[in-house]
Structure formats: C-alpha cells, structure tokens
Short mmCIF file of N, CA and C in Angstrom, two decimals:
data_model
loop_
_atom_site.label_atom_id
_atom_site.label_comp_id
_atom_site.label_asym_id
_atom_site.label_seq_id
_atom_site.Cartn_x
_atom_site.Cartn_y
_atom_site.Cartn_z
N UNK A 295 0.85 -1.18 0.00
CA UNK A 295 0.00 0.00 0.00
C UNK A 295 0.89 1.24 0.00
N UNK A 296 0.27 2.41 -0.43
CA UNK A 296 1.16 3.80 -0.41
C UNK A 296 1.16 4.14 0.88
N UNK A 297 2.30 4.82 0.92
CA UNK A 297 2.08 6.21 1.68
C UNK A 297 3.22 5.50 3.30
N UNK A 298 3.23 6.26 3.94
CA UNK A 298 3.57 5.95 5.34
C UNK A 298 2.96 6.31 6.23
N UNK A 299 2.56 7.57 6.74
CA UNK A 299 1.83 8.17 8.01
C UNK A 299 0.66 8.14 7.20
N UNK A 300 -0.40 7.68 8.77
CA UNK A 300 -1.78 7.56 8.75
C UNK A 300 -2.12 8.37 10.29
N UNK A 301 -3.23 9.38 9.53
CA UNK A 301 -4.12 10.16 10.79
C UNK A 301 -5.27 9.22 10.85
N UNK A 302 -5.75 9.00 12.18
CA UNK A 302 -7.36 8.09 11.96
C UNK A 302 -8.32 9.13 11.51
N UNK A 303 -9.53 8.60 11.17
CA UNK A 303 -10.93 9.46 10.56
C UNK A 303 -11.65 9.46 10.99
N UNK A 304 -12.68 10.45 11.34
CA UNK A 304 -13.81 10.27 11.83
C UNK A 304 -14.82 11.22 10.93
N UNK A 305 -15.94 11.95 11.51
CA UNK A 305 -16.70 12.70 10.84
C UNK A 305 -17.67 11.95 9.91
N UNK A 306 -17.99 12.50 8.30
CA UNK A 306 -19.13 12.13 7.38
C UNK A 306 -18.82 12.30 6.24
N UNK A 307 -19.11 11.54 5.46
CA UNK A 307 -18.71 11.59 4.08
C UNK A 307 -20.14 11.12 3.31
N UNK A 308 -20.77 11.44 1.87
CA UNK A 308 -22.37 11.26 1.73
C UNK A 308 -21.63 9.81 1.00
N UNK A 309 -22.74 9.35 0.76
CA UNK A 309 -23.16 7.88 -0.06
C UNK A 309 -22.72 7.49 -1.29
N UNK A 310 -22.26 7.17 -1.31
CA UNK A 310 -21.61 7.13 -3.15
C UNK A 310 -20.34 8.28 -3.57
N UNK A 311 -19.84 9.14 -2.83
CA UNK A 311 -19.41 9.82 -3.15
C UNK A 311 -17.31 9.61 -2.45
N UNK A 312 -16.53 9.54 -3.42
CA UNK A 312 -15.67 9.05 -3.59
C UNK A 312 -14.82 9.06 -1.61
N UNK A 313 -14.57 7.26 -1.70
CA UNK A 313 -14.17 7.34 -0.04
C UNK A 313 -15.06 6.86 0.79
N UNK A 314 -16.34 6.84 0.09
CA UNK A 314 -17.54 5.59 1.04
C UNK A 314 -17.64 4.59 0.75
N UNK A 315 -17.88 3.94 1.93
CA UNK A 315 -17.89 2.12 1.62
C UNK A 315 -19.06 1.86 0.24
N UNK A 316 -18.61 0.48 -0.13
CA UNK A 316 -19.56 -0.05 -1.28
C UNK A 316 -19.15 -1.29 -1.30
N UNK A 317 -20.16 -1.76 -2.17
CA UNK A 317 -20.06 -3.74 -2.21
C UNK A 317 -19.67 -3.97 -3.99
N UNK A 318 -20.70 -2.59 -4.59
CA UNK A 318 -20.52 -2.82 -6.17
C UNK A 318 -20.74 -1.68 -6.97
N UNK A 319 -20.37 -1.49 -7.89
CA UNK A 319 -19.67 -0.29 -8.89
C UNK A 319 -21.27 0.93 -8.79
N UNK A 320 -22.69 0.04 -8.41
CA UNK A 320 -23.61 1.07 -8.71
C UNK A 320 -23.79 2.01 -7.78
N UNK A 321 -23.15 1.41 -6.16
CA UNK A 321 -23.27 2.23 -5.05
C UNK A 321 -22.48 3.50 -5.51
N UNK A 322 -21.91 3.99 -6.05
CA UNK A 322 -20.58 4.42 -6.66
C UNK A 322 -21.59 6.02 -7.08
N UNK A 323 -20.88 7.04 -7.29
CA UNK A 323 -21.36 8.49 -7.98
C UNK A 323 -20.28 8.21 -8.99
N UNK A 324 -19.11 7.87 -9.02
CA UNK A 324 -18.39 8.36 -9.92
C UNK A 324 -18.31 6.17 -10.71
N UNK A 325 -19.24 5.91 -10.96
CA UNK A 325 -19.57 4.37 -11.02
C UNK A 325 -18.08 3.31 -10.39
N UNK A 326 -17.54 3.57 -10.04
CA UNK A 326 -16.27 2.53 -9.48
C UNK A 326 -16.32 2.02 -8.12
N UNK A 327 -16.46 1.19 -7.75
CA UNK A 327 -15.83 0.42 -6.43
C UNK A 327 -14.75 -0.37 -5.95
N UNK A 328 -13.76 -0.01 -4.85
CA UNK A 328 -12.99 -0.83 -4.99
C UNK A 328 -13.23 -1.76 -3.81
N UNK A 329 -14.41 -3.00 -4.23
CA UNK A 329 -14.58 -3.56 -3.23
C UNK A 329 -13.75 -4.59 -2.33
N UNK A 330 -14.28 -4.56 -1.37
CA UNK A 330 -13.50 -5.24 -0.07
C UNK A 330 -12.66 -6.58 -0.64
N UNK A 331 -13.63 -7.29 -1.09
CA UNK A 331 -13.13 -8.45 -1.42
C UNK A 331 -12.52 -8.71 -2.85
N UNK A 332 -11.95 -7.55 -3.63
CA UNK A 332 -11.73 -7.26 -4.94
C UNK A 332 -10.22 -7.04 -4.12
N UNK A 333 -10.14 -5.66 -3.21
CA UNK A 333 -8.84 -5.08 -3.32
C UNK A 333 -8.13 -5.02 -1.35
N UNK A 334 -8.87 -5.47 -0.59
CA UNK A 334 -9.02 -5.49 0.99
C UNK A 334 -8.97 -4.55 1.17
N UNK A 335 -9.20 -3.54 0.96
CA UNK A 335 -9.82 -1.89 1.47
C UNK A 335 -11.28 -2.06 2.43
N UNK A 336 -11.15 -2.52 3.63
CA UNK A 336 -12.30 -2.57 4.52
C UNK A 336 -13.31 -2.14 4.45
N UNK A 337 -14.28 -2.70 3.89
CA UNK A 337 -15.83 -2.10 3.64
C UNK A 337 -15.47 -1.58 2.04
N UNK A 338 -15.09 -1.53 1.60
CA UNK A 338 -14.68 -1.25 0.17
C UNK A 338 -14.53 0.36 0.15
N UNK A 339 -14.51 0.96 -1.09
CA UNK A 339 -14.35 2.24 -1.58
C UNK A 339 -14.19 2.75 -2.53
N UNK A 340 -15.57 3.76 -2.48
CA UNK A 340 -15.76 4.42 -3.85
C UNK A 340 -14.80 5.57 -4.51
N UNK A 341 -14.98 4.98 -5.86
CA UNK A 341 -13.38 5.76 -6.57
C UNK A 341 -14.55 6.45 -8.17
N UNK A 342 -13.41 6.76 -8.52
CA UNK A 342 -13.74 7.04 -10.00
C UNK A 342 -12.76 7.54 -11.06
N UNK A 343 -12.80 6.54 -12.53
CA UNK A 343 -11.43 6.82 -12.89
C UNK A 343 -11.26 8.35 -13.55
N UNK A 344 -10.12 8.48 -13.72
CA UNK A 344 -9.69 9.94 -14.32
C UNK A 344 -8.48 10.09 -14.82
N UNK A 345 -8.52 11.10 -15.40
CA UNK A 345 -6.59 11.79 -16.10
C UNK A 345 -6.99 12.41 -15.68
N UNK A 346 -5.29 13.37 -16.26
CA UNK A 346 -5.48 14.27 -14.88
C UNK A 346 -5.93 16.03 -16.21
N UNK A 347 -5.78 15.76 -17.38
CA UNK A 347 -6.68 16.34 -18.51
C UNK A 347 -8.00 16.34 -17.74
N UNK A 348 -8.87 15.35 -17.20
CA UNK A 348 -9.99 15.12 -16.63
C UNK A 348 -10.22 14.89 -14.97
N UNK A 349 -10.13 16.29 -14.70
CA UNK A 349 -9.90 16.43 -12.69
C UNK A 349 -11.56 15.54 -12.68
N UNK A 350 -11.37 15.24 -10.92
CA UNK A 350 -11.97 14.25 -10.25
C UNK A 350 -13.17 15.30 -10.72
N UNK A 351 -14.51 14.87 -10.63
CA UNK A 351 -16.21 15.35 -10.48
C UNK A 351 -15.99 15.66 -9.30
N UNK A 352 -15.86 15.11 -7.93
CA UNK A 352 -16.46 15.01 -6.40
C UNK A 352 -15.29 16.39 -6.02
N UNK A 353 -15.61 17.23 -5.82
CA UNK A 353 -14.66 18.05 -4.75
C UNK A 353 -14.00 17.60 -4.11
N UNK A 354 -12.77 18.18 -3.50
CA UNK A 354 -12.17 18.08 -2.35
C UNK A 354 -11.57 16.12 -2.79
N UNK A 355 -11.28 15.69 -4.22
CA UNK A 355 -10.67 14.86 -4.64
C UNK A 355 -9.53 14.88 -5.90
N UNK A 356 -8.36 14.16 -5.80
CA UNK A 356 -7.66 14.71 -6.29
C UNK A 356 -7.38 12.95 -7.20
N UNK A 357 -6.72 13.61 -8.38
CA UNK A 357 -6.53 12.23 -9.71
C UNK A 357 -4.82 11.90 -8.96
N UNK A 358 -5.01 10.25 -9.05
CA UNK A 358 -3.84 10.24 -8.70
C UNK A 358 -3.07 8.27 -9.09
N UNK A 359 -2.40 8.11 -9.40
CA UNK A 359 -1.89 6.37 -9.71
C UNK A 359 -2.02 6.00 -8.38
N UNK A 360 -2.72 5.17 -8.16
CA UNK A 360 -3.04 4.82 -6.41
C UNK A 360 -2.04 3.10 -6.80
N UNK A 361 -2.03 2.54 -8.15
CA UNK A 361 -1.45 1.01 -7.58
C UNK A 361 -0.17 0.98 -8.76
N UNK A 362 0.14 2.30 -9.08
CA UNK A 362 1.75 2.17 -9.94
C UNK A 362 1.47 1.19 -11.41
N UNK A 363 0.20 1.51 -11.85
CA UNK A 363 -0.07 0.39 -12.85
C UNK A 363 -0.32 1.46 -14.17
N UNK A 364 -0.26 3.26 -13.78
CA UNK A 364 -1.23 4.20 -15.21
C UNK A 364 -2.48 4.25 -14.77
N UNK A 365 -3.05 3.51 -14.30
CA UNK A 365 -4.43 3.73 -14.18
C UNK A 365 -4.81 4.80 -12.78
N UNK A 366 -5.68 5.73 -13.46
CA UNK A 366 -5.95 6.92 -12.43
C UNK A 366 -6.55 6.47 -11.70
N UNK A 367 -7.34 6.88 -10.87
CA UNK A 367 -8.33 7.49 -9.89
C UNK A 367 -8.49 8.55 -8.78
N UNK A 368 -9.74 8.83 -8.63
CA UNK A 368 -9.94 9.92 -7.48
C UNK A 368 -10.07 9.15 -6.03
N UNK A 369 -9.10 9.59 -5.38
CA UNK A 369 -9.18 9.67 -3.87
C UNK A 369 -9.43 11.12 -3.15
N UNK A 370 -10.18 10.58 -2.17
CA UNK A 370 -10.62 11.78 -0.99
C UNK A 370 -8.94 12.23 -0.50
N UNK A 371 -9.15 13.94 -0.80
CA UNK A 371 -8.18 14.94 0.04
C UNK A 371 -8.00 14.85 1.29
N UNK A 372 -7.01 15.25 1.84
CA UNK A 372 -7.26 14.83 3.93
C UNK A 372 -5.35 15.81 4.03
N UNK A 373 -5.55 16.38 5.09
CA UNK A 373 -4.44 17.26 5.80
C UNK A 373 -3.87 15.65 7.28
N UNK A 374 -2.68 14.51 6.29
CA UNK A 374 -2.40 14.05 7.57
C UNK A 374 -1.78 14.21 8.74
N UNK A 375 -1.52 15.41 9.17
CA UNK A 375 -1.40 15.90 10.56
C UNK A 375 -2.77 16.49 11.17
N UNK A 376 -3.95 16.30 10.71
CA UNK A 376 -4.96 16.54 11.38
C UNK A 376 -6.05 15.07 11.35
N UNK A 377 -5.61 14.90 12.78
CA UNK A 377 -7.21 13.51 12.97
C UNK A 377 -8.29 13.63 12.56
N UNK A 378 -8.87 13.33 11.92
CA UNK A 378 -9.59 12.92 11.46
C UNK A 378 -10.51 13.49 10.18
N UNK A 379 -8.94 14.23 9.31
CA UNK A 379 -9.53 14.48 8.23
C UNK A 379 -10.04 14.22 7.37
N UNK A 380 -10.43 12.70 7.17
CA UNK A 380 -10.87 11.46 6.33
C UNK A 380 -12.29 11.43 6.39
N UNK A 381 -12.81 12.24 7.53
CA UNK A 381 -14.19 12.07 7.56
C UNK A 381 -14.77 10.41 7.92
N UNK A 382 -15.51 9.97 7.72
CA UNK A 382 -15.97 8.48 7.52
C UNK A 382 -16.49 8.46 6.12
N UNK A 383 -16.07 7.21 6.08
CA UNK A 383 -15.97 5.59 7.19
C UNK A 383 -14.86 5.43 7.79
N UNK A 384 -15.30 5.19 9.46
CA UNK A 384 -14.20 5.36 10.08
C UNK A 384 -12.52 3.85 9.56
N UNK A 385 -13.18 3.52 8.25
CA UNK A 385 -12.26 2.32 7.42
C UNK A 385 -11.10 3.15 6.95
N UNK A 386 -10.86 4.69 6.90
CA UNK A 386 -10.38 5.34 5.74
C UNK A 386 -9.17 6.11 6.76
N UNK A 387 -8.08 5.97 6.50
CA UNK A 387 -6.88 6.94 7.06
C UNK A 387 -6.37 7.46 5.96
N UNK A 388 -5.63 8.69 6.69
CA UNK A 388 -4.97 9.47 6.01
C UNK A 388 -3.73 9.38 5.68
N UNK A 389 -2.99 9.59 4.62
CA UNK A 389 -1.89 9.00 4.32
C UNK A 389 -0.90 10.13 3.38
N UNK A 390 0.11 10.39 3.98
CA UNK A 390 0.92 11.11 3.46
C UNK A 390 1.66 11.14 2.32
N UNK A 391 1.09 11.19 0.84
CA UNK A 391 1.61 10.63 -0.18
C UNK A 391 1.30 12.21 -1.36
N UNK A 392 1.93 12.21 -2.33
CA UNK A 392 1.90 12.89 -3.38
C UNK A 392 0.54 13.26 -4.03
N UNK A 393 0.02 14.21 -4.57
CA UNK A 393 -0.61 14.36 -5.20
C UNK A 393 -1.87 15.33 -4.84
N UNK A 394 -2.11 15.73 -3.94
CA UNK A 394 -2.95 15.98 -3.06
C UNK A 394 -2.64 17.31 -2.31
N UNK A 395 -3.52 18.49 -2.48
CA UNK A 395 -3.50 19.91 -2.33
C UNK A 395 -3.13 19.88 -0.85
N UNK A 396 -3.80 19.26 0.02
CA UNK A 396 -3.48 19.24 1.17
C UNK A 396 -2.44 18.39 2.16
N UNK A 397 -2.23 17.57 1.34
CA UNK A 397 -1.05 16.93 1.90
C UNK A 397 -0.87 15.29 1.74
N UNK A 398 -2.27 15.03 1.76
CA UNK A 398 -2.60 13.73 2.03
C UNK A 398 -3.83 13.04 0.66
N UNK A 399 -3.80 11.83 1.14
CA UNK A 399 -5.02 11.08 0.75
C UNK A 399 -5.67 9.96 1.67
N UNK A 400 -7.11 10.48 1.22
CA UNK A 400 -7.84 9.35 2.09
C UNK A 400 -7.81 7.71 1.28
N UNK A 401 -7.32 6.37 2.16
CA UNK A 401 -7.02 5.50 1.58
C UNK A 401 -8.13 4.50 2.70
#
C-alpha cells in the first residue's frame, strides 16, 4: 500500500461519493468500487477513474496512480497531521503521499 503516516478518521462523508464504503460499482457516484473483497480496502471504496486532462467530479478529490499500474483514480483529500480528516468511514486513514492539495489522501 502507499504512503507511510496515517491520521485516523472520523466525521461524514455522503453515499456514493468518492471514499464511502460499497459492495458494487452502482453504489458508486463516480460508477467505481474498490470492493473489499476485490482489493481489501475494509468495507470497500468508492473511486472514479480519471486523467489528470480530466480532474476528479467530487470536490475536495484529487486524480492520482493509487497502484503504480497508469491507471488513475480519485481519492478523498485529507491534511495528515490533522485527525480525522478522512471524515468516515471510520475504514479510511490518512496518508501522506503525493498528489494531493493538502497533503494527504484518504485510503
């Protein structure tokens, strides 16, 4: 997995919208899931692909190679020196990696 430092999460994040749990691609706003039992991301998590020609739909998400393969996606923004910028599901930490206005990504 990326990154090294993790802040825990708490707070709210809406339904479908990139960083909430899901089982399958329709729970999804941006149609993608990376479900639990697809990728072990706990409770799964909604993504959506992108270039970076084509910024994320969902705010406050940033395009980024999450598995070193070319293939984009949007992950939730997060500041990891602040707890619990990940919002929920409390499945999601913050992780200090590239790409990301604020510092971090929610993983």
């Amino acid at each position: 997995m990326v990154g090294e430092a993790a802040a825990e999460c708490g707070g709210g994040v809406n339904a479908g919208a990139d960083g909430a749990n899901c089982v399958d691609d329709a729970e999804c706003d941006g149609g993608l899931c990376f479900s639990e039992d697809l990728t072990g991301f706990p409770g799964g998590m909604c993504t959506e692909d992108c270039t970076i020609a084509n910024a994320c739909t969902a705010a406050g998400s940033s395009c980024v190679n999450l598995f070193d393969n070319g293939q984009l996606h949007c992950l939730r923004d997060c500041d990891p020196a602040s707890a619990g910028s990940c919002g929920s599901p409390a499945t999601l930490s913050c992780f200090d990696i590239g790409g990301s206005p604020q510092g971090g990504l929610c993983i």
